[in-house]
Coordinates of C-alpha atoms and ligand atoms in Angstrom, one line a residue:
Chain A
X1 CA 49.3 -20.3 2.5
X2 CA 49.5 -21.8 5.9
X3 CA 47.3 -21.1 8.8
X4 CA 50.4 -19.2 10.4
X5 CA 50.6 -16.7 7.9
X6 CA 48.6 -13.6 6.9
X7 CA 48.5 -11.6 3.7
X8 CA 49.0 -7.8 3.8
X9 CA 48.5 -5.2 1.1
X10 CA 50.5 -2.0 1.2
X11 CA 49.6 0.7 -1.2
X12 CA 48.6 1.6 -4.0
X13 CA 47.4 4.8 -2.4
X14 CA 50.6 6.5 -1.3
X15 CA 51.4 5.5 2.4
X16 CA 55.1 6.1 1.6
X17 CA 55.0 3.3 -0.9
X18 CA 54.8 5.5 -3.8
X19 CA 51.9 4.5 -6.2
X20 CA 52.5 0.9 -6.3
X21 CA 51.4 -2.2 -4.2
X22 CA 53.1 -4.7 -2.3
X23 CA 51.6 -8.2 -1.7
X24 CA 53.2 -9.2 1.6
X25 CA 53.1 -12.5 3.4
X26 CA 53.7 -12.3 7.1
X27 CA 54.5 -14.7 9.8
X28 CA 54.1 -12.8 12.9
X29 CA 56.1 -9.6 11.9
X30 CA 58.5 -11.3 9.7
X31 CA 58.1 -11.1 6.0
X32 CA 57.9 -14.6 4.3
X33 CA 57.2 -13.3 0.8
X34 CA 57.0 -10.0 -0.8
X35 CA 55.6 -9.3 -4.4
X36 CA 55.9 -5.7 -5.8
X37 CA 52.9 -5.0 -8.0
X38 CA 53.6 -2.5 -10.4
X39 CA 51.8 -0.4 -13.3
X40 CA 49.6 1.9 -11.3
X41 CA 51.1 5.0 -12.9
X42 CA 51.8 3.3 -16.3
X43 CA 51.5 6.1 -19.2
X44 CA 52.4 4.0 -22.2
X45 CA 55.3 6.3 -23.1
X46 CA 56.7 3.8 -25.6
X47 CA 53.4 3.7 -27.4
X48 CA 52.9 7.6 -27.3
X49 CA 56.3 8.0 -28.4
X50 CA 55.4 6.0 -31.6
X51 CA 52.8 8.6 -32.4
X52 CA 55.2 11.7 -32.0
X53 CA 57.7 13.1 -34.2
X54 CA 61.4 12.5 -33.1
X55 CA 61.8 15.9 -31.6
X56 CA 58.7 15.9 -29.6
X57 CA 59.7 12.5 -27.9
X58 CA 62.6 14.5 -26.2
X59 CA 60.2 16.1 -23.5
X60 CA 58.2 12.8 -23.2
X61 CA 60.9 10.6 -22.1
X62 CA 62.0 12.9 -19.2
X63 CA 58.6 12.8 -17.7
X64 CA 58.5 9.4 -16.1
X65 CA 61.5 9.8 -14.0
X66 CA 61.1 13.0 -12.0
X67 CA 64.2 14.3 -10.5
X68 CA 66.4 12.6 -12.9
X69 CA 65.4 14.3 -16.2
X70 CA 68.7 15.2 -18.1
X71 CA 69.8 11.5 -18.4
X72 CA 66.6 10.0 -20.1
X73 CA 66.6 12.8 -22.3
X74 CA 70.3 12.4 -23.2
X75 CA 69.9 8.7 -23.7
X76 CA 67.2 9.1 -26.2
X77 CA 69.1 11.7 -28.0
X78 CA 72.2 9.7 -28.2
X79 CA 70.0 6.8 -29.9
X80 CA 68.4 9.3 -32.2
X81 CA 71.8 11.0 -33.3
X82 CA 73.0 7.3 -34.0
X83 CA 70.0 7.0 -36.5
X84 CA 70.7 10.5 -37.9
X85 CA 74.5 9.7 -38.2
X86 CA 75.7 12.9 -36.5
X87 CA 77.5 13.6 -33.2
X88 CA 77.3 16.7 -31.0
X89 CA 80.5 19.2 -31.2
X90 CA 82.7 19.0 -28.1
X91 CA 81.5 22.0 -26.4
X92 CA 77.9 20.6 -26.4
X93 CA 79.2 17.3 -25.1
X94 CA 80.7 19.2 -22.1
X95 CA 77.5 21.0 -21.6
X96 CA 75.5 17.8 -21.6
X97 CA 77.8 16.3 -19.0
X98 CA 77.6 19.3 -16.9
X99 CA 73.7 19.3 -16.8
X100 CA 73.7 15.4 -16.4
X101 CA 75.9 15.7 -13.2
X102 CA 74.1 18.6 -11.8
X103 CA 70.9 16.6 -12.2
X104 CA 72.5 13.5 -10.7
X105 CA 73.2 15.6 -7.5
X106 CA 69.6 16.8 -7.1
X107 CA 68.2 13.5 -7.9
X108 CA 70.4 11.7 -5.2
X109 CA 69.4 14.6 -2.6
X110 CA 65.8 13.7 -3.7
X111 CA 66.4 10.1 -2.9
X112 CA 68.3 10.8 0.4
X113 CA 65.4 13.0 1.6
X114 CA 62.7 10.3 0.7
X115 CA 64.9 7.7 2.7
X116 CA 65.1 10.3 5.5
X117 CA 61.3 10.7 5.6
X118 CA 60.6 6.9 5.4
X119 CA 63.0 6.6 8.6
X120 CA 61.0 9.3 10.2
X121 CA 63.8 11.8 10.0
X122 CA 61.9 15.0 8.9
X123 CA 65.0 17.2 9.3
X124 CA 66.9 15.1 6.8
X125 CA 64.0 15.1 4.4
X126 CA 63.6 19.1 4.7
X127 CA 67.4 19.5 4.3
X128 CA 67.8 17.2 1.3
X129 CA 64.7 18.8 -0.4
X130 CA 66.0 22.4 0.3
X131 CA 69.6 21.6 -0.8
X132 CA 68.2 20.0 -4.0
X133 CA 67.1 23.6 -4.7
X134 CA 70.6 24.6 -5.2
X135 CA 71.2 22.5 -8.2
X136 CA 67.7 23.3 -9.6
X137 CA 68.4 27.0 -9.4
X138 CA 71.6 26.4 -11.2
X139 CA 70.2 24.2 -13.9
X140 CA 67.4 26.9 -14.3
X141 CA 70.1 29.4 -15.0
X142 CA 71.5 27.2 -17.7
X143 CA 68.2 25.8 -19.3
X144 CA 65.3 28.2 -18.3
X145 CA 63.3 25.5 -16.5
X146 CA 63.2 24.0 -13.1
X147 CA 63.0 20.2 -13.6
X148 CA 61.9 19.2 -17.1
X149 CA 64.7 20.8 -19.0
X150 CA 64.4 19.2 -22.5
X151 CA 68.0 20.5 -22.7
X152 CA 69.7 17.9 -25.0
X153 CA 68.5 18.1 -28.6
X154 CA 69.8 16.3 -31.7
X155 CA 73.3 17.6 -32.5
X156 CA 73.8 19.5 -29.4
X157 CA 72.1 21.5 -26.6
X158 CA 69.7 24.2 -26.5
X159 CA 71.7 26.8 -24.5
X160 CA 75.2 27.9 -23.8
X161 CA 76.5 28.8 -20.3
X162 CA 75.1 32.1 -19.3
X163 CA 77.0 35.0 -17.8
X164 CA 78.1 34.4 -14.3
X165 CA 77.4 30.6 -14.3
X166 CA 80.9 29.6 -13.4
X167 CA 80.9 31.7 -10.3
X168 CA 77.4 30.7 -9.1
X169 CA 78.3 27.1 -9.8
X170 CA 81.6 27.3 -7.6
X171 CA 79.4 29.0 -4.8
X172 CA 76.9 26.1 -4.9
X173 CA 79.5 23.5 -4.8
X174 CA 81.4 25.0 -1.9
X175 CA 78.1 25.4 0.0
X176 CA 77.1 21.7 -0.6
X177 CA 80.4 20.5 0.3
X178 CA 80.2 22.2 3.6
X179 CA 76.7 21.1 4.1
X180 CA 77.6 17.3 3.5
X181 CA 79.6 17.5 6.6
X182 CA 76.6 18.7 8.5
X183 CA 74.6 15.8 6.8
X184 CA 77.1 13.4 8.3
X185 CA 76.6 14.4 11.8
X186 CA 72.9 14.9 11.5
X187 CA 71.9 11.9 9.4
X188 CA 74.5 9.5 8.0
X189 CA 76.3 8.9 11.3
X190 CA 73.4 9.3 13.3
X191 CA 72.9 6.3 15.4
X192 CA 69.2 5.9 14.6
X193 CA 70.1 5.9 10.8
X194 CA 72.9 3.5 11.3
X195 CA 70.7 1.0 13.4
X196 CA 68.0 1.1 10.8
X197 CA 70.2 0.6 7.7
X198 CA 73.4 -1.4 8.5
X199 CA 73.0 -4.8 7.8
X200 CA 69.5 -4.5 6.7
X201 CA 68.6 -5.8 3.2
X202 CA 72.0 -7.2 2.1
X203 CA 72.2 -7.6 -1.5
X204 CA 75.1 -10.2 -2.4
X205 CA 77.3 -9.4 -5.2
X206 CA 76.3 -12.6 -7.4
X207 CA 72.5 -11.8 -6.8
X208 CA 72.9 -8.2 -7.8
X209 CA 74.5 -9.4 -11.2
X210 CA 72.1 -12.4 -11.5
X211 CA 69.0 -10.0 -10.9
X212 CA 70.4 -7.5 -13.3
X213 CA 70.3 -4.7 -10.8
X214 CA 71.6 -1.3 -12.1
X215 CA 73.1 2.1 -10.8
X216 CA 74.3 2.9 -7.3
X217 CA 72.3 -0.2 -6.0
X218 CA 74.5 -2.5 -8.1
X219 CA 77.7 -0.7 -7.2
X220 CA 77.0 -0.8 -3.5
X221 CA 77.1 -4.5 -3.7
X222 CA 80.7 -4.5 -5.1
X223 CA 80.3 -4.4 -8.6
X224 CA 82.3 -2.1 -10.5
X225 CA 79.9 -1.1 -13.4
X226 CA 79.0 2.3 -14.5
X227 CA 78.0 3.2 -18.1
X228 CA 80.0 6.3 -17.9
X229 CA 83.1 4.2 -17.8
X230 CA 82.3 1.1 -19.7
X231 CA 80.8 3.0 -22.7
X232 CA 81.7 6.6 -22.3
X233 CA 79.4 9.2 -23.8
X234 CA 79.2 12.8 -23.8
X235 CA 82.5 14.0 -22.3
X236 CA 83.1 11.4 -19.7
X237 CA 86.1 10.1 -21.4
X238 CA 88.0 13.3 -21.0
X239 CA 87.1 13.7 -17.2
X240 CA 88.5 12.3 -14.2
X241 CA 86.2 10.5 -11.6
X242 CA 85.9 7.5 -9.7
X243 CA 83.3 4.9 -9.9
X244 CA 81.9 4.7 -6.3
X245 CA 82.0 0.9 -5.3
X246 CA 81.1 -0.4 -1.8
X247 CA 81.3 -4.0 -0.5
X248 CA 78.8 -4.4 2.1
X249 CA 75.6 -4.5 0.0
X250 CA 73.4 -3.4 2.7
X251 CA 71.0 -0.4 2.9
X252 CA 73.7 1.7 4.4
X253 CA 76.1 1.0 1.7
X254 CA 73.3 2.0 -0.8
X255 CA 72.9 5.3 1.0
X256 CA 76.6 6.1 1.2
X257 CA 77.1 5.2 -2.4
X258 CA 74.9 8.0 -3.3
X259 CA 76.5 10.2 -0.9
X260 CA 79.8 9.4 -2.4
X261 CA 78.6 9.9 -6.0
X262 CA 77.4 13.4 -5.1
X263 CA 81.0 14.2 -4.2
X264 CA 82.1 12.7 -7.6
X265 CA 79.7 14.5 -9.5
X266 CA 80.8 17.7 -7.9
X267 CA 84.3 16.9 -9.0
X268 CA 83.1 16.5 -12.6
X269 CA 81.3 19.7 -12.7
X270 CA 84.4 21.5 -11.7
X271 CA 86.5 19.8 -14.3
X272 CA 83.8 20.6 -17.0
X273 CA 83.7 24.3 -16.1
X274 CA 87.7 24.3 -16.1
X275 CA 88.2 22.3 -19.3
X276 CA 85.0 23.3 -21.5
X277 CA 86.3 23.9 -24.9
X278 CA 85.1 26.8 -27.0
X279 CA 83.0 26.2 -30.2
X280 CA 79.4 25.7 -31.3
X281 CA 76.8 24.0 -29.2
X282 CA 74.8 22.6 -32.4
X283 CA 76.1 20.3 -35.2
X284 CA 77.2 22.1 -38.3
X285 CA 74.7 20.5 -40.5
X286 CA 71.9 22.0 -38.4
X287 CA 73.6 25.2 -37.7
X288 CA 74.1 26.0 -41.2
X289 CA 70.3 25.6 -41.8
X290 CA 69.6 28.8 -39.4
X291 CA 69.5 32.1 -41.2
X292 CA 72.6 34.4 -40.8
X293 CA 70.5 37.0 -39.0
X294 CA 69.3 34.5 -36.4
X295 CA 72.7 33.0 -36.0
X296 CA 73.8 36.5 -35.0
X297 CA 71.0 36.7 -32.3
X298 CA 72.2 33.3 -31.1
X299 CA 75.7 34.2 -30.6
X300 CA 74.6 37.3 -28.7
X301 CA 72.2 35.6 -26.3
X302 CA 73.8 32.1 -26.1
X303 CA 70.2 30.6 -26.6
X304 CA 69.7 28.5 -29.7
X305 CA 66.9 28.8 -32.1
X306 CA 66.0 25.6 -33.9
X307 CA 66.4 25.0 -37.7
X308 CA 62.8 24.4 -39.3
X309 CA 64.1 20.9 -40.0
X310 CA 63.7 20.0 -36.4
X311 CA 60.0 19.9 -36.9
X312 CA 60.3 17.1 -39.4
X313 CA 63.3 15.0 -38.6
X314 CA 63.3 12.0 -40.8
X315 CA 66.1 9.6 -40.0
X316 CA 67.0 6.9 -42.4
X317 CA 65.6 3.4 -42.0
X318 CA 67.6 1.7 -39.3
X319 CA 67.7 0.8 -35.8
X320 CA 69.8 2.3 -32.8
X321 CA 70.5 1.2 -29.4
X322 CA 71.9 3.7 -26.6
X323 CA 72.4 3.6 -22.9
X324 CA 73.4 6.2 -20.3
X325 CA 74.1 6.1 -16.7
X326 CA 71.2 7.8 -15.0
X327 CA 71.1 8.8 -11.3
X328 CA 69.1 5.7 -10.4
X329 CA 70.9 3.5 -12.8
X330 CA 71.0 2.7 -16.6
X331 CA 68.6 3.9 -19.1
X332 CA 68.4 1.8 -22.4
X333 CA 66.7 3.0 -25.7
X334 CA 66.0 0.9 -28.6
X335 CA 64.7 3.0 -31.6
X336 CA 63.6 1.7 -35.0
X337 CA 63.1 4.0 -37.8
X338 CA 61.3 3.2 -41.0
X339 CA 62.2 6.3 -42.7
X340 CA 59.1 8.1 -41.7
X341 CA 59.1 11.1 -39.2
X342 CA 57.9 9.0 -36.4
X343 CA 59.6 6.0 -34.8
X344 CA 58.2 2.4 -36.0
X345 CA 59.3 1.0 -32.5
X346 CA 60.5 2.7 -29.5
X347 CA 61.6 0.8 -26.4
X348 CA 62.7 2.5 -23.2
X349 CA 64.1 0.6 -20.4
X350 CA 64.3 2.6 -17.1
X351 CA 66.5 1.9 -14.1
X352 CA 63.6 1.6 -11.5
X353 CA 62.1 -1.2 -13.8
X354 CA 65.3 -3.2 -13.3
X355 CA 65.5 -2.6 -9.6
X356 CA 61.9 -3.4 -8.7
X357 CA 62.7 -7.0 -8.1
X358 CA 64.9 -6.1 -5.3
X359 CA 61.8 -5.9 -3.2
X360 CA 60.9 -9.5 -3.9
X361 CA 64.5 -10.4 -3.2
X362 CA 65.5 -8.4 -0.2
X363 CA 62.3 -8.1 2.0
X364 CA 61.8 -11.8 2.9
X365 CA 63.3 -12.5 6.3
X366 CA 63.0 -9.0 7.5
X367 CA 60.5 -7.4 9.9
X368 CA 57.7 -5.4 8.5
X369 CA 59.1 -2.4 10.0
X370 CA 62.2 -2.6 7.6
X371 CA 60.2 -2.0 4.6
X372 CA 60.4 1.6 4.6
X373 CA 64.3 1.5 5.3
X374 CA 64.9 -1.0 2.4
X375 CA 62.6 0.8 0.1
X376 CA 64.2 4.2 0.7
X377 CA 67.6 2.8 0.2
X378 CA 66.8 1.4 -3.1
X379 CA 65.8 4.9 -4.4
X380 CA 62.9 3.3 -6.3
X381 CA 60.5 5.6 -8.0
X382 CA 57.4 3.9 -9.4
X383 CA 56.7 6.4 -12.3
X384 CA 60.2 5.6 -13.5
X385 CA 59.6 1.9 -13.5
X386 CA 56.0 2.1 -14.9
X387 CA 56.8 4.7 -17.7
Chain B
X1 CA 85.9 8.6 31.0
X2 CA 85.4 8.3 27.4
X3 CA 81.9 8.5 26.2
X4 CA 80.7 5.6 23.9
X5 CA 80.7 6.4 20.3
X6 CA 77.0 6.1 19.9
X7 CA 76.4 8.8 22.6
X8 CA 78.9 11.2 20.9
X9 CA 76.9 10.8 17.5
X10 CA 73.7 11.4 19.2
X11 CA 74.9 14.4 20.9
X12 CA 76.5 15.7 17.5
X13 CA 73.2 15.1 15.6
X14 CA 71.3 17.1 18.2
X15 CA 74.0 19.9 18.1
X16 CA 74.0 20.2 14.4
X17 CA 70.1 20.3 14.3
X18 CA 70.2 22.8 17.1
X19 CA 72.6 25.0 15.2
X20 CA 70.3 25.2 12.3
X21 CA 67.3 26.3 14.7
X22 CA 68.9 29.7 14.9
X23 CA 71.0 29.9 11.5
X24 CA 69.6 32.3 9.3
X25 CA 68.2 33.0 6.6
X26 CA 66.3 29.9 5.5
X27 CA 65.7 28.9 1.9
X28 CA 62.0 29.8 2.1
X29 CA 60.1 32.3 -0.1
X30 CA 56.7 33.4 1.2
X31 CA 54.9 32.5 -2.0
X32 CA 52.5 34.1 -3.3
X33 CA 53.1 37.2 -1.0
X34 CA 56.6 36.9 -2.3
X35 CA 57.9 35.7 -5.6
X36 CA 61.3 35.0 -7.3
X37 CA 62.7 37.2 -9.9
X38 CA 63.2 34.6 -12.6
X39 CA 66.5 34.7 -14.8
X40 CA 66.5 35.7 -18.3
X41 CA 65.5 33.2 -20.7
X42 CA 63.1 31.7 -18.1
X43 CA 60.5 29.4 -20.0
X44 CA 57.4 30.8 -18.7
X45 CA 54.1 30.9 -20.5
X46 CA 54.7 31.8 -24.2
X47 CA 53.3 34.9 -25.6
X48 CA 52.5 35.7 -29.3
X49 CA 53.2 38.9 -31.6
X50 CA 50.9 39.1 -34.3
X51 CA 52.9 41.7 -36.2
X52 CA 55.9 39.6 -36.7
X53 CA 54.1 36.2 -37.5
X54 CA 54.7 34.7 -40.8
X55 CA 51.8 32.2 -40.4
X56 CA 54.3 29.2 -41.2
X57 CA 52.8 26.9 -38.7
X58 CA 55.9 25.6 -37.4
X59 CA 55.1 26.3 -33.9
X60 CA 51.9 24.1 -34.2
X61 CA 53.8 21.4 -35.8
X62 CA 56.6 21.2 -33.3
X63 CA 54.4 21.5 -30.0
X64 CA 54.8 18.0 -28.5
X65 CA 51.7 18.6 -26.4
X66 CA 49.3 19.7 -29.1
X67 CA 48.8 22.8 -27.2
X68 CA 49.1 25.2 -30.3
X69 CA 46.5 25.3 -33.0
X70 CA 46.4 27.5 -36.1
X71 CA 43.3 29.7 -36.4
X72 CA 42.1 31.4 -39.7
X73 CA 41.5 35.1 -39.0
X74 CA 40.1 37.7 -41.1
X75 CA 42.5 40.5 -41.4
X76 CA 41.1 44.0 -42.6
X77 CA 41.9 44.7 -46.2
X78 CA 43.8 41.5 -46.7
X79 CA 43.3 37.9 -47.4
X80 CA 42.3 35.6 -44.5
X81 CA 45.5 34.7 -42.4
X82 CA 46.3 31.8 -40.2
X83 CA 47.8 32.6 -36.6
X84 CA 48.5 30.5 -33.8
X85 CA 46.4 30.1 -30.6
X86 CA 47.3 28.2 -27.5
X87 CA 45.7 26.0 -24.8
X88 CA 47.5 26.8 -21.7
X89 CA 45.9 23.5 -20.2
X90 CA 48.0 21.3 -22.4
X91 CA 51.3 23.3 -22.7
X92 CA 54.3 21.8 -21.0
X93 CA 56.6 24.6 -21.1
X94 CA 59.1 22.9 -23.3
X95 CA 59.7 26.1 -25.2
X96 CA 60.1 24.4 -28.6
X97 CA 57.6 26.6 -30.2
X98 CA 59.5 29.8 -29.1
X99 CA 62.8 28.2 -30.3
X100 CA 61.6 27.2 -33.7
X101 CA 59.7 30.3 -34.6
X102 CA 61.7 31.8 -37.5
X103 CA 60.2 35.3 -37.1
X104 CA 60.5 35.9 -33.3
X105 CA 56.9 36.0 -33.2
X106 CA 56.7 34.0 -30.0
X107 CA 58.5 34.7 -26.8
X108 CA 58.7 33.5 -23.2
X109 CA 57.0 35.4 -20.6
X110 CA 58.1 35.1 -16.8
X111 CA 54.6 34.2 -15.8
X112 CA 54.0 30.5 -14.8
X113 CA 51.3 31.0 -12.3
X114 CA 48.0 31.9 -13.7
X115 CA 44.7 30.5 -12.2
X116 CA 41.3 30.4 -14.0
X117 CA 37.9 29.7 -13.1
X118 CA 37.2 27.4 -16.1
X119 CA 39.3 25.1 -18.5
X120 CA 37.9 27.0 -21.5
X121 CA 39.3 30.1 -20.1
X122 CA 42.8 28.8 -20.7
X123 CA 42.3 28.4 -24.4
X124 CA 43.8 31.5 -25.8
X125 CA 42.8 32.3 -29.4
X126 CA 45.3 34.5 -31.5
X127 CA 44.1 37.8 -30.2
X128 CA 44.3 36.9 -26.7
X129 CA 47.5 34.8 -27.2
X130 CA 48.9 38.3 -28.3
X131 CA 48.0 39.8 -25.0
X132 CA 49.7 36.9 -23.3
X133 CA 48.6 35.5 -19.8
X134 CA 47.2 38.2 -17.4
X135 CA 49.4 39.5 -14.9
X136 CA 49.1 38.6 -11.3
X137 CA 46.1 40.2 -9.6
X138 CA 48.3 41.7 -6.8
X139 CA 51.8 42.7 -6.7
X140 CA 54.1 40.3 -4.6
X141 CA 57.2 41.4 -3.2
X142 CA 59.9 40.4 -5.5
X143 CA 63.0 38.6 -4.4
X144 CA 66.1 37.7 -6.3
X145 CA 67.6 34.1 -5.8
X146 CA 71.4 34.2 -5.4
X147 CA 73.6 31.3 -4.9
X148 CA 75.5 31.8 -1.9
X149 CA 78.7 30.0 -0.2
X150 CA 77.4 30.4 3.3
X151 CA 73.7 29.9 3.3
X152 CA 73.1 28.1 -0.1
X153 CA 70.5 30.5 -1.6
X154 CA 69.9 34.1 -0.5
X155 CA 66.8 35.8 -1.4
X156 CA 67.6 39.6 -2.0
X157 CA 65.0 42.1 -2.2
X158 CA 64.9 43.2 -5.7
Ligands
SF4_1 S1 56.1 25.5 -24.6 FE1 56.0 23.5 -25.7 S2 54.1 22.5 -25.1 FE2 53.9 24.8 -24.6 S3 52.9 25.7 -26.6 FE3 55.2 25.7 -26.9 S4 55.8 23.9 -27.9 FE4 53.8 23.5 -27.0
SF4_2 S1 56.2 29.7 -35.8 FE1 56.2 32.0 -35.4 S2 56.0 32.7 -37.5 FE2 55.4 30.5 -37.7 S3 53.2 30.6 -37.3 FE3 54.0 30.1 -35.4 S4 54.4 32.2 -34.5 FE4 53.9 32.6 -36.5

């Protein structure tokens, strides 16, 4: 450290930094060095998972990354299904896609709202948080919960589409489409937003790849990479959607990549509701274990009852790897089974953990006042990184 | 004379904001004076029905949060039986217990907002679990959320 520079600590109490700390070295108000210091909200999800039975891990993995919950849930279940050697029936695959995309929309609104408040636009924050509620309400109709749905289970999903869902979803989508135009005028094209974000925090394509960045942050730097396309899961193979890629790689491109992704997700939801095949929502093997009387009740209510075997799932010895495209980027799971009712090893890599190095990479050279703009544009979420 | 683009965008932003100053209704429920009517199948605090229970313990075994514990209860004229009790402090509302119960002895209530003076008070042994969480101490005005093309969410008095 030279005499010119000073060290500044931001956080870990939540000054808009989330529960993390930045160790910043400043020359005047120019950032020379930035180190993200993580782990303040570490809850040891991996080790807790190794003490839980397989079904009990489903609600656990969706807790770290608030807003985006269906995707981590789905990613884990895909790994578990590989171990069990089963696949969900087509209707369940479509319902998984539906829930994942509705969740992606409300997670992106969450991110946009946080970016808004970090830039000082309380209106954008209030709007985004209110409009997020639309998708939450819709998912609540489907799953019975607001945020932590635990909707995806081994071999299928927990509930079928409720009566009136399609109509409600169409109304919600039309509303959001119209609203996005207002967002454009109020926030996206607002000269203040543009001035704070354009050309700020530019991430070059090569650097994005070298640093292993994931999700919209990667695609906003010109890399065409989306797990939904590269290794299709759920029903993505049957559906038509564009992978949103932007060239610029600046904070503005990252924001707009999310906005475009919201539109693509709406497109996917419409197709799912149009094309969803009839059929069971749980794998035959488990459905057969449910007594006939209960099965009748399930058909009437559309709400599944678990077979008793769910309490003691014991996948055969082996290991499985799975990944899904979450709202903030790729979730990766690695699960090792030793044939007992609990995993021998459980590994969960979350997108925010991959993206956190962007702070060290992007902040130097910028002014101190650019931290909130860059932070918000990354849609970084400390609990998601810390797990 | 053509206005510079930035000026146009500034004006548009202000006008858009101003439009919503008067636009109604807004997405606000004045909780707790008002409360939402929750959809069918809402995963609120689970409730227990002793008559239906087969004492199989599946609910306690599947609970990811260790919220359910089996208690041994003396039943008149019969042998001792095991029934579940719940610790609402620990419950994460996943609904696994309700979904795995083979006898339909557990069901969701639509109550999710119960405050108590002590932590112990949230531990419900089987008899209290059967009564379920107490109802709200006052009656809020109920509103039904409806998705709406124009305003997003409409809260219709119900
Ligand atoms: S809802 Fe979930 S956490 Fe609560 S008691 Fe039932 S199984 Fe346990
Ligand atoms: S799962 Fe149902 S029947 Fe079995 S002990 Fe629990 S409440 Fe009783």
